[in-house]
Each structure stands twice: as structure tokens, then as C-alpha cells.
Short mmCIF file of C-alpha atoms in Angstrom, two decimals:
data_model
loop_
_atom_site.label_atom_id
_atom_site.label_comp_id
_atom_site.label_asym_id
_atom_site.label_seq_id
_atom_site.Cartn_x
_atom_site.Cartn_y
_atom_site.Cartn_z
CA UNK A 1 -65.16 10.35 -35.16
CA UNK A 2 -66.32 10.15 -38.76
CA UNK A 3 -65.80 13.01 -41.21
CA UNK A 4 -69.52 13.80 -40.93
CA UNK A 5 -69.45 13.92 -37.10
CA UNK A 6 -66.44 16.22 -37.06
CA UNK A 7 -68.02 18.42 -39.75
CA UNK A 8 -71.31 18.67 -37.82
CA UNK A 9 -69.51 19.43 -34.56
CA UNK A 10 -67.49 22.25 -36.11
CA UNK A 11 -70.45 23.78 -37.97
CA UNK A 12 -72.48 23.80 -34.75
CA UNK A 13 -69.60 25.37 -32.82
CA UNK A 14 -69.31 28.10 -35.52
CA UNK A 15 -65.74 27.04 -36.24
CA UNK A 16 -64.54 27.38 -39.85
CA UNK A 17 -64.25 24.08 -41.74
CA UNK A 18 -63.87 23.01 -45.38
CA UNK A 19 -65.12 19.74 -46.86
CA UNK A 20 -63.54 18.43 -50.09
CA UNK A 21 -65.36 15.73 -52.05
CA UNK A 22 -64.19 13.90 -55.19
CA UNK A 23 -67.09 14.33 -57.64
CA UNK A 24 -65.29 12.98 -60.71
CA UNK A 25 -62.23 10.73 -61.03
CA UNK A 26 -60.93 7.49 -59.58
CA UNK A 27 -62.36 7.78 -56.06
CA UNK A 28 -65.75 9.43 -56.50
CA UNK A 29 -67.40 10.19 -53.16
CA UNK A 30 -64.27 10.21 -50.97
CA UNK A 31 -64.02 13.20 -48.64
CA UNK A 32 -61.33 15.19 -46.85
CA UNK A 33 -62.05 17.61 -44.01
CA UNK A 34 -59.89 20.63 -43.19
CA UNK A 35 -59.70 23.46 -40.66
CA UNK A 36 -57.56 26.58 -41.27
CA UNK A 37 -54.82 24.69 -39.37
CA UNK A 38 -54.83 21.64 -41.65
CA UNK A 39 -56.39 18.24 -42.28
CA UNK A 40 -58.93 17.01 -39.71
CA UNK A 41 -59.79 13.66 -41.27
CA UNK A 42 -60.69 11.60 -44.32
CA UNK A 43 -58.77 11.11 -47.57
CA UNK A 44 -59.32 11.65 -51.30
CA UNK A 45 -57.50 8.37 -52.04
CA UNK A 46 -53.97 9.71 -52.55
CA UNK A 47 -51.70 11.30 -49.94
CA UNK A 48 -50.22 13.83 -52.37
CA UNK A 49 -53.67 14.80 -53.66
CA UNK A 50 -54.77 15.25 -50.02
CA UNK A 51 -51.83 17.54 -49.34
CA UNK A 52 -52.43 19.74 -52.41
CA UNK A 53 -56.20 19.95 -51.92
CA UNK A 54 -55.73 20.78 -48.22
CA UNK A 55 -53.38 23.61 -49.16
CA UNK A 56 -55.91 25.02 -51.66
CA UNK A 57 -58.93 24.44 -49.43
CA UNK A 58 -57.46 26.50 -46.60
CA UNK A 59 -57.26 29.44 -49.03
CA UNK A 60 -60.83 28.84 -50.17
CA UNK A 61 -61.95 28.72 -46.55
CA UNK A 62 -60.27 32.01 -45.70
CA UNK A 63 -62.07 33.62 -48.65
CA UNK A 64 -65.35 31.88 -47.74
CA UNK A 65 -65.51 30.38 -51.25
CA UNK A 66 -67.17 27.18 -52.41
CA UNK A 67 -66.10 25.84 -55.83
CA UNK A 68 -64.99 22.93 -57.99
CA UNK A 69 -61.21 22.52 -58.47
CA UNK A 70 -59.35 20.31 -60.95
CA UNK A 71 -56.31 18.15 -60.26
CA UNK A 72 -54.40 15.18 -61.59
CA UNK A 73 -54.75 11.86 -59.70
CA UNK A 74 -51.71 12.71 -57.53
CA UNK A 75 -52.57 16.34 -56.99
CA UNK A 76 -50.98 17.70 -60.17
CA UNK A 77 -52.32 21.22 -60.45
CA UNK A 78 -50.39 23.17 -63.10
CA UNK A 79 -51.78 23.13 -66.67
CA UNK A 80 -48.53 21.54 -68.00
CA UNK A 81 -48.70 18.71 -65.46
CA UNK A 82 -52.34 18.12 -66.31
CA UNK A 83 -51.81 17.50 -70.06
CA UNK A 84 -52.74 13.89 -70.93
CA UNK A 85 -53.64 13.26 -67.29
CA UNK A 86 -57.10 12.12 -66.28
CA UNK A 87 -58.73 14.84 -64.23
CA UNK A 88 -59.99 14.58 -60.69
CA UNK A 89 -62.72 17.09 -59.96
CA UNK A 90 -62.95 18.08 -56.31
CA UNK A 91 -65.83 20.04 -54.81
CA UNK A 92 -64.49 22.23 -52.03
CA UNK A 93 -67.19 23.54 -49.75
CA UNK A 94 -66.41 26.23 -47.17
CA UNK A 95 -68.39 26.50 -43.98
CA UNK A 96 -67.67 29.87 -42.42
CA UNK A 97 -69.13 31.02 -39.13
CA UNK A 98 -72.36 33.01 -39.57
CA UNK A 99 -72.06 36.78 -40.09
CA UNK A 100 -72.57 38.86 -36.97
CA UNK A 101 -75.04 41.63 -36.25
CA UNK A 102 -74.52 43.82 -33.24
CA UNK A 103 -77.62 45.83 -32.31
CA UNK A 104 -77.21 48.74 -29.90
CA UNK A 105 -80.28 49.79 -27.94
CA UNK A 106 -82.77 47.44 -26.30
CA UNK A 107 -85.96 48.83 -27.86
CA UNK A 108 -88.97 47.39 -29.72
CA UNK A 109 -87.22 47.83 -33.06
CA UNK A 110 -84.39 45.70 -31.68
CA UNK A 111 -86.63 42.70 -31.05
CA UNK A 112 -88.05 42.87 -34.59
CA UNK A 113 -84.62 43.38 -36.17
CA UNK A 114 -83.09 40.52 -34.17
CA UNK A 115 -85.89 38.23 -35.40
CA UNK A 116 -85.38 39.11 -39.08
CA UNK A 117 -81.59 38.91 -38.73
CA UNK A 118 -81.92 35.39 -37.31
CA UNK A 119 -84.00 34.38 -40.34
CA UNK A 120 -81.10 35.61 -42.51
CA UNK A 121 -78.61 33.51 -40.54
CA UNK A 122 -76.90 36.21 -38.45
CA UNK A 123 -75.37 35.62 -35.04
CA UNK A 124 -77.16 38.42 -33.18
CA UNK A 125 -75.80 40.37 -30.22
CA UNK A 126 -77.99 42.95 -28.45
CA UNK A 127 -76.19 45.54 -26.34
CA UNK A 128 -77.58 48.23 -24.03
CA UNK A 129 -76.20 49.83 -20.87
CA UNK A 130 -79.55 49.65 -19.08
CA UNK A 131 -79.83 46.43 -17.12
CA UNK A 132 -83.64 46.65 -16.94
CA UNK A 133 -84.02 46.59 -20.71
CA UNK A 134 -81.14 44.41 -21.90
CA UNK A 135 -82.56 41.09 -20.71
CA UNK A 136 -82.76 37.63 -22.27
CA UNK A 137 -86.46 37.65 -21.47
CA UNK A 138 -87.06 40.62 -23.78
CA UNK A 139 -84.78 39.28 -26.54
CA UNK A 140 -85.08 35.49 -26.51
CA UNK A 141 -84.24 35.40 -30.24
CA UNK A 142 -80.81 37.03 -29.76
CA UNK A 143 -77.73 34.85 -29.39
CA UNK A 144 -76.17 37.21 -26.83
CA UNK A 145 -77.67 39.99 -24.71
CA UNK A 146 -74.97 42.18 -23.19
CA UNK A 147 -75.33 44.89 -20.55
CA UNK A 148 -72.53 47.28 -21.40
CA UNK A 149 -71.62 50.67 -22.78
CA UNK A 150 -70.49 50.46 -26.40
CA UNK A 151 -66.84 51.41 -25.89
CA UNK A 152 -65.80 48.46 -23.68
CA UNK A 153 -67.62 46.01 -25.96
CA UNK A 154 -65.83 47.35 -29.06
CA UNK A 155 -62.49 47.39 -27.24
CA UNK A 156 -62.92 43.82 -26.14
CA UNK A 157 -64.47 42.21 -29.25
CA UNK A 158 -64.53 44.78 -32.07
CA UNK A 159 -61.70 43.03 -33.91
CA UNK A 160 -63.98 40.10 -34.77
CA UNK A 161 -66.19 42.32 -36.98
CA UNK A 162 -65.48 42.19 -40.73
CA UNK A 163 -66.99 43.06 -44.11
CA UNK A 164 -69.79 40.46 -43.80
CA UNK A 165 -70.94 41.81 -40.44
CA UNK A 166 -73.35 44.60 -39.48
CA UNK A 167 -73.68 47.12 -36.66
CA UNK A 168 -77.14 48.66 -36.18
CA UNK A 169 -77.44 51.53 -33.73
CA UNK A 170 -81.07 52.00 -32.69
CA UNK A 171 -80.82 53.94 -29.42
CA UNK A 172 -81.54 57.57 -30.53
CA UNK A 173 -79.61 58.58 -27.45
CA UNK A 174 -76.46 60.59 -28.19
CA UNK A 175 -74.84 59.36 -24.96
CA UNK A 176 -74.96 55.88 -26.42
CA UNK A 177 -75.05 56.52 -30.20
CA UNK A 178 -71.86 58.54 -30.40
CA UNK A 179 -69.55 56.02 -28.67
CA UNK A 180 -71.23 53.18 -30.62
CA UNK A 181 -70.51 54.98 -33.91
CA UNK A 182 -66.94 55.73 -32.85
CA UNK A 183 -66.43 52.11 -31.88
CA UNK A 184 -67.93 50.77 -35.12
CA UNK A 185 -65.81 53.11 -37.27
CA UNK A 186 -62.66 51.65 -35.71
CA UNK A 187 -63.61 48.18 -37.01
CA UNK A 188 -63.76 46.88 -40.58
CA UNK A 189 -67.49 46.07 -40.22
CA UNK A 190 -69.28 46.16 -43.59
CA UNK A 191 -72.48 47.91 -42.57
CA UNK A 192 -73.08 50.66 -40.02
CA UNK A 193 -76.71 51.82 -39.83
CA UNK A 194 -77.88 54.44 -37.37
CA UNK A 195 -81.55 55.06 -36.58
CA UNK A 196 -83.08 58.49 -36.30
CA UNK A 197 -84.90 61.14 -38.27
CA UNK A 198 -83.01 63.40 -40.66
CA UNK A 199 -83.11 66.05 -37.92
CA UNK A 200 -81.64 63.62 -35.37
CA UNK A 201 -78.97 62.66 -37.87
CA UNK A 202 -78.03 66.32 -38.45
CA UNK A 203 -77.70 66.86 -34.68
CA UNK A 204 -75.70 63.65 -34.36
CA UNK A 205 -73.28 64.84 -37.02
CA UNK A 206 -72.68 67.98 -34.92
CA UNK A 207 -71.92 65.85 -31.88
CA UNK A 208 -69.61 63.62 -33.91
CA UNK A 209 -67.75 66.71 -35.11
CA UNK A 210 -67.35 67.80 -31.47
CA UNK A 211 -65.67 64.51 -30.58
CA UNK A 212 -63.44 64.68 -33.65
CA UNK A 213 -65.20 62.32 -36.07
CA UNK A 214 -64.87 64.52 -39.17
CA UNK A 215 -63.16 62.31 -41.74
CA UNK A 216 -65.35 62.24 -44.88
CA UNK A 217 -64.62 58.58 -45.58
CA UNK A 218 -65.66 57.70 -42.00
CA UNK A 219 -68.90 59.69 -42.22
CA UNK A 220 -69.67 58.09 -45.60
CA UNK A 221 -69.74 54.69 -43.86
CA UNK A 222 -72.70 55.76 -41.72
CA UNK A 223 -76.08 54.86 -43.17
CA UNK A 224 -78.47 57.23 -41.47
CA UNK A 225 -81.42 57.40 -41.45
CA UNK A 226 -81.12 53.62 -41.42
CA UNK A 227 -82.80 51.33 -43.97
CA UNK A 228 -84.24 51.35 -47.47
CA UNK A 229 -87.08 53.74 -48.29
CA UNK A 230 -89.92 51.19 -48.20
CA UNK A 231 -92.31 53.45 -46.30
CA UNK A 232 -91.87 51.13 -43.31
CA UNK A 233 -93.76 52.13 -40.14
CA UNK A 234 -93.90 49.24 -37.67
CA UNK A 235 -90.81 47.76 -35.97
CA UNK A 236 -91.21 44.64 -38.15
CA UNK A 237 -91.43 46.61 -41.40
CA UNK A 238 -88.47 48.70 -40.32
CA UNK A 239 -86.50 45.53 -39.63
CA UNK A 240 -87.17 44.40 -43.21
CA UNK A 241 -86.10 47.83 -44.52
CA UNK A 242 -82.83 47.60 -42.56
CA UNK A 243 -82.04 44.02 -43.63
CA UNK A 244 -82.95 44.84 -47.24
CA UNK A 245 -80.46 47.72 -47.12
CA UNK A 246 -77.76 45.40 -45.74
CA UNK A 247 -78.35 42.95 -48.62
CA UNK A 248 -78.44 45.69 -51.27
CA UNK A 249 -75.18 47.20 -49.92
CA UNK A 250 -73.49 43.82 -50.08
CA UNK A 251 -74.63 43.08 -53.62
CA UNK A 252 -74.24 46.65 -54.85
CA UNK A 253 -77.77 46.71 -56.25
CA UNK A 254 -80.05 49.73 -56.47
CA UNK A 255 -82.95 47.95 -54.75
CA UNK A 256 -85.72 48.88 -57.14
CA UNK A 257 -88.43 46.46 -58.31
CA UNK A 258 -87.10 43.83 -60.73
CA UNK A 259 -90.17 44.48 -62.88
CA UNK A 260 -88.88 48.03 -63.41
CA UNK A 261 -85.42 46.95 -64.59
CA UNK A 262 -83.75 44.73 -67.19
CA UNK A 263 -80.76 42.40 -67.08
CA UNK A 264 -79.78 39.33 -65.09
CA UNK A 265 -81.46 38.76 -61.71
CA UNK A 266 -78.61 36.95 -59.95
CA UNK B 1 -75.95 21.91 -44.74
CA UNK B 2 -76.18 23.55 -41.34
CA UNK B 3 -80.00 23.33 -41.37
CA UNK B 4 -79.91 19.60 -42.22
CA UNK B 5 -77.70 18.45 -39.34
CA UNK B 6 -80.46 17.88 -36.77
CA UNK B 7 -82.54 15.62 -39.03
CA UNK B 8 -79.51 13.77 -40.41
CA UNK B 9 -78.35 13.03 -36.84
CA UNK B 10 -81.81 11.73 -35.95
CA UNK B 11 -81.93 9.52 -39.06
CA UNK B 12 -78.46 8.17 -38.40
CA UNK B 13 -79.30 7.40 -34.77
CA UNK B 14 -82.31 5.42 -36.06
CA UNK B 15 -79.94 3.47 -38.29
CA UNK B 16 -81.39 4.90 -41.50
CA UNK B 17 -79.25 5.18 -44.60
CA UNK B 18 -79.01 8.72 -45.95
CA UNK B 19 -78.16 10.20 -49.36
CA UNK B 20 -76.88 13.75 -49.64
CA UNK B 21 -77.42 15.96 -52.72
CA UNK B 22 -75.41 19.18 -52.96
CA UNK B 23 -75.38 21.94 -55.59
CA UNK B 24 -71.75 21.90 -56.81
CA UNK B 25 -72.11 24.29 -59.76
CA UNK B 26 -74.69 26.57 -61.37
CA UNK B 27 -74.98 28.30 -64.74
CA UNK B 28 -77.23 31.20 -65.53
CA UNK B 29 -80.15 32.10 -63.32
CA UNK B 30 -80.63 29.75 -60.39
CA UNK B 31 -82.61 30.01 -57.19
CA UNK B 32 -80.07 28.44 -54.84
CA UNK B 33 -76.35 28.95 -54.42
CA UNK B 34 -73.54 26.44 -54.63
CA UNK B 35 -73.56 24.40 -51.43
CA UNK B 36 -77.37 24.27 -51.12
CA UNK B 37 -78.18 20.76 -49.98
CA UNK B 38 -80.95 18.27 -49.43
CA UNK B 39 -80.91 14.86 -47.80
CA UNK B 40 -83.09 11.83 -48.46
CA UNK B 41 -83.31 8.78 -46.20
CA UNK B 42 -84.03 5.20 -47.24
CA UNK B 43 -87.75 5.71 -46.49
CA UNK B 44 -87.90 8.60 -48.95
CA UNK B 45 -88.16 11.29 -46.24
CA UNK B 46 -86.70 14.56 -47.48
CA UNK B 47 -85.17 17.63 -45.85
CA UNK B 48 -83.64 20.75 -47.40
CA UNK B 49 -83.82 21.91 -51.01
CA UNK B 50 -81.56 22.49 -54.01
CA UNK B 51 -83.82 24.65 -56.21
CA UNK B 52 -87.09 26.50 -55.90
CA UNK B 53 -88.96 23.22 -55.89
CA UNK B 54 -88.43 22.51 -59.62
CA UNK B 55 -86.22 19.43 -59.39
CA UNK B 56 -86.58 18.12 -55.84
CA UNK B 57 -88.84 15.19 -56.70
CA UNK B 58 -86.44 14.05 -59.43
CA UNK B 59 -83.57 14.31 -56.93
CA UNK B 60 -85.44 12.05 -54.52
CA UNK B 61 -85.68 9.42 -57.29
CA UNK B 62 -81.94 9.70 -58.02
CA UNK B 63 -81.06 9.59 -54.32
CA UNK B 64 -83.14 6.46 -53.69
CA UNK B 65 -81.61 4.77 -56.76
CA UNK B 66 -78.16 5.50 -55.31
CA UNK B 67 -79.14 4.20 -51.85
CA UNK B 68 -80.57 1.04 -53.47
CA UNK B 69 -77.33 0.46 -55.36
CA UNK B 70 -78.99 0.92 -58.77
CA UNK B 71 -76.81 3.97 -59.38
CA UNK B 72 -73.46 5.05 -58.03
CA UNK B 73 -72.58 8.43 -56.54
CA UNK B 74 -72.44 10.93 -59.38
CA UNK B 75 -72.99 14.42 -60.72
CA UNK B 76 -76.52 14.93 -62.06
CA UNK B 77 -77.37 17.97 -64.17
CA UNK B 78 -80.75 19.65 -64.38
CA UNK B 79 -81.40 22.35 -66.94
CA UNK B 80 -84.19 23.61 -69.09
CA UNK B 81 -84.21 22.84 -72.78
CA UNK B 82 -86.85 23.80 -75.37
CA UNK B 83 -86.32 20.46 -77.09
CA UNK B 84 -87.18 18.50 -74.01
CA UNK B 85 -90.41 20.07 -72.94
CA UNK B 86 -91.16 17.21 -70.58
CA UNK B 87 -87.68 16.83 -69.15
CA UNK B 88 -87.15 18.00 -65.61
CA UNK B 89 -85.80 21.52 -65.66
CA UNK B 90 -85.63 24.80 -63.91
CA UNK B 91 -88.34 27.25 -64.87
CA UNK B 92 -85.86 30.10 -64.43
CA UNK B 93 -83.81 28.89 -67.40
CA UNK B 94 -80.66 28.09 -65.42
CA UNK B 95 -78.71 24.88 -65.06
CA UNK B 96 -77.66 23.25 -61.80
CA UNK B 97 -75.16 20.45 -61.26
CA UNK B 98 -75.77 18.30 -58.19
CA UNK B 99 -73.48 15.75 -56.63
CA UNK B 100 -75.52 12.97 -55.05
CA UNK B 101 -73.90 10.35 -52.84
CA UNK B 102 -74.64 8.11 -49.87
CA UNK B 103 -73.64 9.85 -46.64
CA UNK B 104 -71.21 7.13 -45.62
CA UNK B 105 -68.28 9.29 -44.56
#
């Protein structure tokens, strides 16, 4: 298998992989491919350089970073070692699995949200306990459609959720909402949005108190009512409002019009 | 890169030579992040993008020159400059550094 074939296979299988390419130095264009476990193939033209770049690339991959790194021809990496040494510039590109979105509740809003989330590159899971509604036929755009109550799903797979991922709870049904919220709060998921009017949210808070979810830092993680205030009405508009909130939370922006603000855009 | 794989596979299975251009660094405002990629085959067919459409046609020229052996794999920089009103640049005022090479690995 060539470096490209292995790279393509791993990207398609959603397995983490890092590609290092010499962009400046004696062997411009040579590549080295790495998984978190080590080198998968290729070479940058020097065994010691390969070893040092592989060590650094695994760290970059864990952090999901893509950047240019500087070395000497044999992998020298400290500033003292690099004095009077020609520099090799290596572009290290991390390919991390797509972020995940778990959507609870198989409703119309779910179909629209799953569609927009796919456009943004999410791996989308739809979960509902009702077999009649949680079908592939109704959610062909989702990667997984799971018939389950929230608790077993979180117990089984909740540990995969991290800061880049999102949980959107769209059911409006306390029987389902409350365990979904409890499950999500036990993970390190970056975004927890819960649908419902302000009145529904107030009632939900009472129910959460009854089951012992009272910690202020836990409750602060819940974004409810879900989404940015765009005046969204249809499921599609609401999906945009939810995804826009997810982006704004990640970037820490206020989500006003750029024309109304100053300063750098990116 | 992910979005390019299908077309690259098809081109390779047809025996076409392919050049890959990737954004390796950006300065200032830029429409695409590091890692954004486009690919050009020997017929000049293009997939993907590395900016908001500002520099893609210039990249195709560079990529074909590399595939033809007139240029070797290298870093190419695109940025806007007031002194070079006709030079290819980014309307947003940023600078992007692309690495363009034949996909022969």
C-alpha cells in the first residue's frame, strides 16, 4: 500500500492519522504517515528525522493540530542544535475523526438538524426509544439511528464524547429529556442544547432538581432554550440557529452581525 | 482532503497524474484554514479549493507546470500587495502559503 492509499483508508474509516511532508529542505515532497501508535509508512529521507517527526506528530494528532515544524536534516530540534544547520521544514497535517452530534428525539426538527450537521461534517447519531419513529427511512441523512433510552446509550458509548462534540435534546418529553441530560452531563461533551420554551425549561429544571441535578456548574452547561436568537420558526431555520450556537460557543464569539462590530474576522 | 479522496481515486484508477495543493500556513485574514486542499489532474480538471476562489486559477497553472516538469514541488505564496495591483492576491488582505507537489506517494 502506498502512503496515499493508507491515508485514504484511515480517513474513510474515521481513524486518526497524521501526514508529514517535507516542504523545504533536502528531500522536498517526501512524506511520512503516522497513527497514534507510530509510523505507518513512508520516510522523510533520514531515519532519525523520521523518528523525531513521528514523536512530534503523534502529539500534534492528539491535539488535532496542523502546523509547520522545523528540524535539522537529522531531526535536530533544539535551538542550540539548529544553529548553523540548514533547516528542514515539515508540514504536519492531522486528520482527526469527525466531531459527533447525538440528537435525542426522532422529530421533524431532528431531520433538519441532522441535515445541517452533516453539511458541517458531523458524524450524526439519532436516538429515540420509539421504534416507529427512530427509523433509517425517516433519517436517511444520519450516520446511525438507534432505538434506545438515553441511559444505556450513554453508559455504553458516552466516553467517546469530547469537547468537539455536541448533544442536542429535542424530545420535549421529560421521561426522555431528563435521563438524556443526566447522561450528557456525565460526559465531557462540549455542547449540550435542550429544546423547549422558557416555560418548559423552568419545569425541566424542577424535575432535574428532583433527581438531584442541582450543581450550578452542571446546570450552566445546559443551553436551553436551544439555539441562537435568529427568530427561527421552521425546523430548517431552527437547525441553523442550533448549529450557529454550537459554532459561536466553540469560537467564543458573541454572534452579532460583523457589520455591527470592529476587529479581526478570523 | 477527505472530500477529495473519491475524485483522486477515480483519476488514479484512470492512470491520470495528479498534483496536490495544500494550505500549509496563513497570515492575517484568510477564507480557508491550514490543510484546505485542491487537486489538479494532468487534463487540468480541478477539485477542492484553497481560498474563496481568489487564487485557484493561478494554482492550476502552478500545478500543471509541476506535473509537466517545468517546476518542482514547492511552497507558493499568494498575498495582496498595493504595489502589485495586477498580481494574484486575496481580496481579504491575507496571505496564504501553499505546498504544491505531484501526488506520487
